[in-house]
mmCIF file of C-alpha atoms and ligand atoms in Angstrom:
data_model
loop_
_atom_site.group_PDB
_atom_site.id
_atom_site.type_symbol
_atom_site.label_atom_id
_atom_site.label_comp_id
_atom_site.label_asym_id
_atom_site.label_seq_id
_atom_site.Cartn_x
_atom_site.Cartn_y
_atom_site.Cartn_z
ATOM 1 C CA MET A 1 124.934 -83.732 101.976
ATOM 2 C CA THR A 2 122.800 -80.413 103.176
ATOM 3 C CA TYR A 3 123.078 -77.524 101.246
ATOM 4 C CA VAL A 4 123.268 -73.801 102.905
ATOM 5 C CA VAL A 5 123.171 -71.430 99.892
ATOM 6 C CA GLY A 6 123.136 -67.678 100.467
ATOM 7 C CA ASN A 7 121.473 -65.506 97.713
ATOM 8 C CA TRP A 8 122.919 -62.054 98.213
ATOM 9 C CA LYS A 9 120.644 -60.714 95.303
ATOM 10 C CA MET A 10 121.876 -56.983 94.595
ATOM 11 C CA HIS A 11 123.307 -56.501 98.032
ATOM 12 C CA GLY A 12 126.718 -55.960 99.169
ATOM 13 C CA ARG A 13 129.160 -53.114 98.337
ATOM 14 C CA ARG A 14 132.537 -53.815 97.960
ATOM 15 C CA GLN A 15 133.971 -53.539 101.454
ATOM 16 C CA ALA A 16 130.962 -54.922 103.280
ATOM 17 C CA ALA A 17 131.099 -57.804 100.803
ATOM 18 C CA GLY A 18 134.620 -58.796 101.558
ATOM 19 C CA ALA A 19 133.988 -58.456 105.319
ATOM 20 C CA LEU A 20 130.926 -60.911 105.056
ATOM 21 C CA LEU A 21 132.708 -63.175 102.554
ATOM 22 C CA ARG A 22 135.642 -63.682 105.122
ATOM 23 C CA ALA A 23 132.993 -64.434 108.089
ATOM 24 C CA CYS A 24 131.185 -66.818 105.454
ATOM 25 C CA ALA A 25 134.447 -68.538 104.924
ATOM 26 C CA ASP A 26 135.207 -69.102 108.583
ATOM 27 C CA ALA A 27 131.605 -70.381 109.114
ATOM 28 C CA ALA A 28 132.012 -72.835 106.068
ATOM 29 C CA SER A 29 135.209 -74.132 107.501
ATOM 30 C CA ALA A 30 133.656 -74.714 110.849
ATOM 31 C CA ALA A 31 130.670 -76.570 109.217
ATOM 32 C CA GLY A 32 130.252 -80.160 109.495
ATOM 33 C CA PRO A 33 131.635 -82.235 106.605
ATOM 34 C CA GLU A 34 128.360 -83.059 105.407
ATOM 35 C CA VAL A 35 127.314 -79.249 105.052
ATOM 36 C CA GLU A 36 128.035 -77.502 101.619
ATOM 37 C CA VAL A 37 128.028 -73.830 102.121
ATOM 38 C CA VAL A 38 127.667 -71.510 98.914
ATOM 39 C CA VAL A 39 127.261 -67.680 98.667
ATOM 40 C CA CYS A 40 126.050 -66.124 95.431
ATOM 41 C CA PRO A 41 127.306 -62.496 95.891
ATOM 42 C CA PRO A 42 126.994 -60.014 92.784
ATOM 43 C CA ALA A 43 128.566 -61.324 90.024
ATOM 44 C CA VAL A 44 130.936 -58.113 89.874
ATOM 45 C CA TRP A 45 132.648 -59.530 92.806
ATOM 46 C CA LEU A 46 133.104 -63.021 91.948
ATOM 47 C CA THR A 47 136.569 -63.131 90.775
ATOM 48 C CA GLU A 48 137.706 -61.148 93.926
ATOM 49 C CA ALA A 49 135.620 -63.262 96.191
ATOM 50 C CA ALA A 50 137.310 -66.571 95.014
ATOM 51 C CA SER A 51 140.577 -65.179 96.077
ATOM 52 C CA ILE A 52 139.114 -63.773 99.439
ATOM 53 C CA ILE A 53 137.625 -67.329 100.377
ATOM 54 C CA ALA A 54 140.385 -69.581 99.156
ATOM 55 C CA PRO A 55 141.338 -72.100 100.572
ATOM 56 C CA SER A 56 138.260 -72.241 102.759
ATOM 57 C CA PRO A 57 135.496 -74.869 101.561
ATOM 58 C CA LEU A 58 133.243 -72.226 100.926
ATOM 59 C CA LYS A 59 132.050 -72.366 97.301
ATOM 60 C CA LEU A 60 130.606 -69.684 94.974
ATOM 61 C CA GLY A 61 127.497 -69.400 92.692
ATOM 62 C CA GLY A 62 126.379 -66.992 90.296
ATOM 63 C CA GLN A 63 122.656 -65.496 90.648
ATOM 64 C CA ASP A 64 121.563 -66.221 86.981
ATOM 65 C CA CYS A 65 123.392 -67.002 83.675
ATOM 66 C CA HIS A 66 122.357 -66.684 80.110
ATOM 67 C CA ALA A 67 121.585 -69.807 77.894
ATOM 68 C CA GLN A 68 124.282 -69.100 75.324
ATOM 69 C CA ALA A 69 127.964 -69.203 76.095
ATOM 70 C CA GLU A 70 128.790 -65.784 74.319
ATOM 71 C CA GLY A 71 127.215 -63.368 71.786
ATOM 72 C CA ALA A 72 125.523 -59.926 71.585
ATOM 73 C CA PHE A 73 123.437 -59.947 74.814
ATOM 74 C CA THR A 74 124.276 -56.723 76.470
ATOM 75 C CA GLY A 75 124.261 -56.839 80.215
ATOM 76 C CA ASP A 76 124.191 -60.831 80.528
ATOM 77 C CA ILE A 77 126.684 -63.005 81.853
ATOM 78 C CA SER A 78 127.342 -66.595 80.628
ATOM 79 C CA ALA A 79 127.616 -69.767 82.514
ATOM 80 C CA PRO A 80 131.568 -70.431 81.030
ATOM 81 C CA MET A 81 132.205 -66.776 82.468
ATOM 82 C CA LEU A 82 130.764 -67.740 85.860
ATOM 83 C CA ARG A 83 132.818 -71.059 85.773
ATOM 84 C CA GLU A 84 136.085 -69.144 85.127
ATOM 85 C CA ALA A 85 135.251 -66.582 87.833
ATOM 86 C CA GLY A 86 135.309 -69.509 90.618
ATOM 87 C CA CYS A 87 131.752 -70.583 90.490
ATOM 88 C CA ASP A 88 130.471 -74.221 91.319
ATOM 89 C CA PHE A 89 127.050 -73.482 91.177
ATOM 90 C CA VAL A 90 124.522 -70.993 89.605
ATOM 91 C CA ILE A 91 120.796 -70.012 90.577
ATOM 92 C CA VAL A 92 118.324 -70.117 87.459
ATOM 93 C CA GLY A 93 114.920 -69.382 87.740
ATOM 94 C CA HIS A 94 114.639 -67.423 90.706
ATOM 95 C CA SER A 95 110.844 -65.829 90.980
ATOM 96 C CA GLU A 96 112.602 -62.601 90.642
ATOM 97 C CA ARG A 97 113.922 -63.260 87.469
ATOM 98 C CA ARG A 98 110.780 -64.822 86.186
ATOM 99 C CA ALA A 99 108.796 -61.656 87.355
ATOM 100 C CA GLY A 100 110.933 -58.965 86.739
ATOM 101 C CA HIS A 101 112.747 -60.253 83.816
ATOM 102 C CA GLY A 102 109.837 -62.568 82.138
ATOM 103 C CA GLU A 103 111.760 -65.528 81.975
ATOM 104 C CA THR A 104 109.803 -68.504 81.021
ATOM 105 C CA ASP A 105 110.098 -72.133 82.146
ATOM 106 C CA ALA A 106 111.938 -72.933 78.586
ATOM 107 C CA GLN A 107 114.219 -70.340 79.140
ATOM 108 C CA VAL A 108 115.236 -71.405 82.778
ATOM 109 C CA ARG A 109 115.584 -74.968 81.363
ATOM 110 C CA ALA A 110 117.981 -73.776 78.776
ATOM 111 C CA LYS A 111 120.119 -71.759 81.308
ATOM 112 C CA ALA A 112 120.251 -74.810 83.345
ATOM 113 C CA GLU A 113 121.362 -76.717 80.253
ATOM 114 C CA ALA A 114 123.902 -74.067 79.652
ATOM 115 C CA ALA A 115 125.466 -74.294 83.270
ATOM 116 C CA ILE A 116 125.639 -77.955 83.184
ATOM 117 C CA ARG A 117 127.660 -77.610 79.808
ATOM 118 C CA ALA A 118 129.855 -75.247 81.401
ATOM 119 C CA GLY A 119 130.596 -77.489 84.474
ATOM 120 C CA LEU A 120 128.203 -75.675 86.887
ATOM 121 C CA ARG A 121 125.405 -77.364 89.268
ATOM 122 C CA PRO A 122 122.294 -75.227 88.285
ATOM 123 C CA ILE A 123 119.918 -74.550 91.384
ATOM 124 C CA ILE A 124 116.623 -74.563 89.693
ATOM 125 C CA CYS A 125 114.119 -72.323 91.456
ATOM 126 C CA VAL A 126 110.068 -73.313 91.472
ATOM 127 C CA GLY A 127 107.602 -71.941 93.596
ATOM 128 C CA GLU A 128 103.880 -70.786 93.294
ATOM 129 C CA PRO A 129 102.405 -67.543 93.738
ATOM 130 C CA PRO A 130 99.903 -66.809 96.459
ATOM 131 C CA ALA A 131 96.939 -67.304 94.388
ATOM 132 C CA GLU A 132 97.872 -70.749 93.699
ATOM 133 C CA ARG A 133 98.573 -71.554 97.168
ATOM 134 C CA ALA A 134 95.154 -69.946 98.201
ATOM 135 C CA ALA A 135 93.224 -72.126 95.724
ATOM 136 C CA GLY A 136 94.709 -75.362 96.870
ATOM 137 C CA ARG A 137 96.902 -75.778 93.823
ATOM 138 C CA ALA A 138 100.458 -75.136 94.892
ATOM 139 C CA GLY A 139 101.548 -78.784 94.639
ATOM 140 C CA ALA A 140 100.344 -79.090 91.149
ATOM 141 C CA PHE A 141 101.708 -75.795 89.956
ATOM 142 C CA VAL A 142 105.148 -76.222 91.477
ATOM 143 C CA LEU A 143 105.247 -79.984 89.962
ATOM 144 C CA ALA A 144 104.504 -78.457 86.291
ATOM 145 C CA GLN A 145 106.931 -75.583 86.671
ATOM 146 C CA ALA A 146 109.710 -78.028 87.938
ATOM 147 C CA LYS A 147 108.818 -80.427 84.868
ATOM 148 C CA ALA A 148 109.165 -77.581 82.513
ATOM 149 C CA SER A 149 112.119 -75.976 84.016
ATOM 150 C CA VAL A 150 114.190 -78.877 84.659
ATOM 151 C CA PRO A 151 116.371 -80.472 81.402
ATOM 152 C CA GLU A 152 115.589 -83.668 80.439
ATOM 153 C CA ARG A 153 117.729 -86.809 81.016
ATOM 154 C CA LEU A 154 119.636 -85.138 83.775
ATOM 155 C CA ASP A 155 121.449 -87.289 86.625
ATOM 156 C CA ALA A 156 120.335 -86.318 90.093
ATOM 157 C CA SER A 157 123.799 -85.342 91.002
ATOM 158 C CA GLN A 158 124.101 -82.542 88.178
ATOM 159 C CA PHE A 159 121.510 -80.225 89.666
ATOM 160 C CA LEU A 160 119.605 -79.210 92.651
ATOM 161 C CA LEU A 161 116.139 -77.884 93.134
ATOM 162 C CA ALA A 162 114.982 -75.163 95.328
ATOM 163 C CA TYR A 163 111.243 -74.638 96.410
ATOM 164 C CA GLU A 164 110.603 -71.087 97.156
ATOM 165 C CA PRO A 165 107.078 -70.136 97.441
ATOM 166 C CA ILE A 166 106.735 -66.466 96.014
ATOM 167 C CA TRP A 167 104.621 -65.301 99.043
ATOM 168 C CA ALA A 168 107.179 -66.658 101.357
ATOM 169 C CA ILE A 169 110.387 -64.665 99.926
ATOM 170 C CA GLY A 170 111.378 -61.582 101.902
ATOM 171 C CA SER A 171 107.973 -61.638 104.032
ATOM 172 C CA GLY A 172 108.678 -63.408 107.150
ATOM 173 C CA ARG A 173 106.126 -66.054 106.415
ATOM 174 C CA THR A 174 106.558 -69.522 105.579
ATOM 175 C CA PRO A 175 104.471 -72.446 104.834
ATOM 176 C CA SER A 176 103.676 -75.013 107.486
ATOM 177 C CA ALA A 177 106.034 -78.122 108.164
ATOM 178 C CA ALA A 178 103.289 -80.290 106.369
ATOM 179 C CA GLU A 179 102.932 -77.999 103.351
ATOM 180 C CA ILE A 180 106.626 -78.043 102.841
ATOM 181 C CA GLU A 181 106.976 -81.869 103.321
ATOM 182 C CA GLU A 182 103.964 -82.274 100.674
ATOM 183 C CA ILE A 183 105.711 -80.101 98.181
ATOM 184 C CA HIS A 184 109.209 -81.616 98.816
ATOM 185 C CA GLY A 185 107.710 -85.032 98.531
ATOM 186 C CA ARG A 186 106.444 -84.535 95.088
ATOM 187 C CA LEU A 187 109.316 -83.097 93.845
ATOM 188 C CA ALA A 188 111.646 -85.827 95.058
ATOM 189 C CA ALA A 189 109.118 -88.354 93.448
ATOM 190 C CA ALA A 190 109.419 -86.763 90.170
ATOM 191 C CA PHE A 191 113.114 -86.083 90.472
ATOM 192 C CA PRO A 192 114.482 -88.876 92.673
ATOM 193 C CA GLY A 193 117.945 -88.357 94.422
ATOM 194 C CA ALA A 194 118.146 -84.757 93.346
ATOM 195 C CA PRO A 195 118.722 -82.415 96.535
ATOM 196 C CA VAL A 196 115.606 -80.266 97.066
ATOM 197 C CA LEU A 197 116.124 -77.069 99.055
ATOM 198 C CA TYR A 198 113.730 -74.683 100.762
ATOM 199 C CA GLY A 199 113.628 -70.901 100.260
ATOM 200 C CA GLY A 200 111.575 -68.395 101.730
ATOM 201 C CA SER A 201 112.286 -66.426 105.054
ATOM 202 C CA VAL A 202 114.764 -68.952 106.519
ATOM 203 C CA LYS A 203 116.353 -67.408 109.300
ATOM 204 C CA LYS A 204 118.591 -68.846 112.255
ATOM 205 C CA THR A 205 115.552 -69.402 114.448
ATOM 206 C CA ASN A 206 113.567 -71.585 112.037
ATOM 207 C CA ALA A 207 116.349 -73.141 110.031
ATOM 208 C CA LEU A 208 116.786 -76.203 112.110
ATOM 209 C CA GLU A 209 112.757 -76.920 112.374
ATOM 210 C CA ILE A 210 112.894 -76.520 108.430
ATOM 211 C CA LEU A 211 115.995 -78.698 107.933
ATOM 212 C CA LYS A 212 114.377 -81.451 110.108
ATOM 213 C CA ILE A 213 111.411 -81.604 107.568
ATOM 214 C CA PRO A 214 111.678 -85.004 105.427
ATOM 215 C CA GLY A 215 112.569 -84.374 102.243
ATOM 216 C CA VAL A 216 114.357 -80.970 102.793
ATOM 217 C CA GLY A 217 118.101 -81.246 101.715
ATOM 218 C CA GLY A 218 118.867 -78.031 102.630
ATOM 219 C CA VAL A 219 117.888 -74.126 102.500
ATOM 220 C CA LEU A 220 118.102 -71.339 100.017
ATOM 221 C CA VAL A 221 118.541 -68.073 102.080
ATOM 222 C CA GLY A 222 118.180 -64.447 100.612
ATOM 223 C CA GLY A 223 117.964 -61.679 103.521
ATOM 224 C CA ALA A 224 119.421 -63.638 106.276
ATOM 225 C CA SER A 225 122.687 -64.536 104.401
ATOM 226 C CA LEU A 226 123.481 -60.684 104.476
ATOM 227 C CA ALA A 227 124.266 -60.720 108.029
ATOM 228 C CA ALA A 228 127.085 -62.991 109.311
ATOM 229 C CA ALA A 229 125.644 -64.006 112.534
ATOM 230 C CA GLU A 230 122.509 -64.874 110.923
ATOM 231 C CA PHE A 231 123.893 -66.986 108.069
ATOM 232 C CA GLY A 232 126.442 -68.487 110.511
ATOM 233 C CA GLY A 233 123.480 -69.771 112.716
ATOM 234 C CA ILE A 234 122.036 -71.241 109.889
ATOM 235 C CA ILE A 235 125.130 -73.159 109.063
ATOM 236 C CA ALA A 236 125.370 -74.357 112.711
ATOM 237 C CA ALA A 237 121.898 -75.488 112.395
ATOM 238 C CA ALA A 238 122.739 -77.595 109.312
ATOM 239 C CA SER A 239 125.689 -78.895 111.004
ATOM 240 C CA ALA A 240 123.791 -79.864 113.976
ATOM 241 C CA GLN A 241 121.038 -81.405 111.722
ATOM 242 C CA ALA A 242 123.289 -83.096 109.085
ATOM 243 C CA PRO A 243 124.245 -87.045 109.345
ATOM 244 C CA VAL A 244 127.922 -87.187 110.308
HETATM 245 P P1 LIG B 301 114.308 -64.568 101.538
HETATM 246 O O1 LIG B 301 114.961 -64.871 100.312
HETATM 247 O O2 LIG B 301 115.404 -65.319 102.597
HETATM 248 O O3 LIG B 301 114.728 -63.152 102.112
HETATM 249 O O4 LIG B 301 113.034 -64.593 101.979
HETATM 250 C C1 LIG B 301 114.800 -66.127 99.570
HETATM 251 C C2 LIG B 301 115.168 -66.140 98.122
HETATM 252 O O5 LIG B 301 114.725 -65.074 97.253
HETATM 253 O O6 LIG B 301 116.005 -66.912 97.759
#
């Protein structure tokens, strides 16, 4: 299976979100059987999104969840709530959460555990800051972060990893194919069988090239998931590349 996941972040007002969801549902319906398309819109739209996209094969994901199922946590959303809203997936540990909300590896791991308890598949994000890459320590950094962020004793089918170098997110820059292959190889060795997505400036023009890199099990797409033609192009690239 090749995964194409759209992370809308805090984008998409109601009307635009509805139109984009309909386009994504059509693109997911046209995708090959070995391509799983997931969109992660802002949480307020999830329930409505679930009815807009039904009965298409498009899946929904949350962008974050709390580690507790319920409680006095103003502004937070729990994994069981996401599940009830129609999600199958949830992104945890995105670098924007780690940087902007001070999330630690331990918190990310607790969120991933909560997601699995709720019947969701967490997409656990890891990625090095520019200084670690410049110092030649990207591989060691990412591996340590992943080992601390992924719950122990998981079956590979219960979660996904996403390698997102921080400096590649929203920058238009991507690592070389060799650099992506090296990190994905390390993650595959540490977490055998778990899909490892690449994220960071994926567009329809580079998607096929990235998806062909050994060890890349899909893509996590930010900016390019907000335009139907771009995201549709990435889904088409995944369909062209995925084994049938
Ligand atoms: P980008 O974001 O595709 O806009 O670089 C990726 C992400 O943050 O998941």
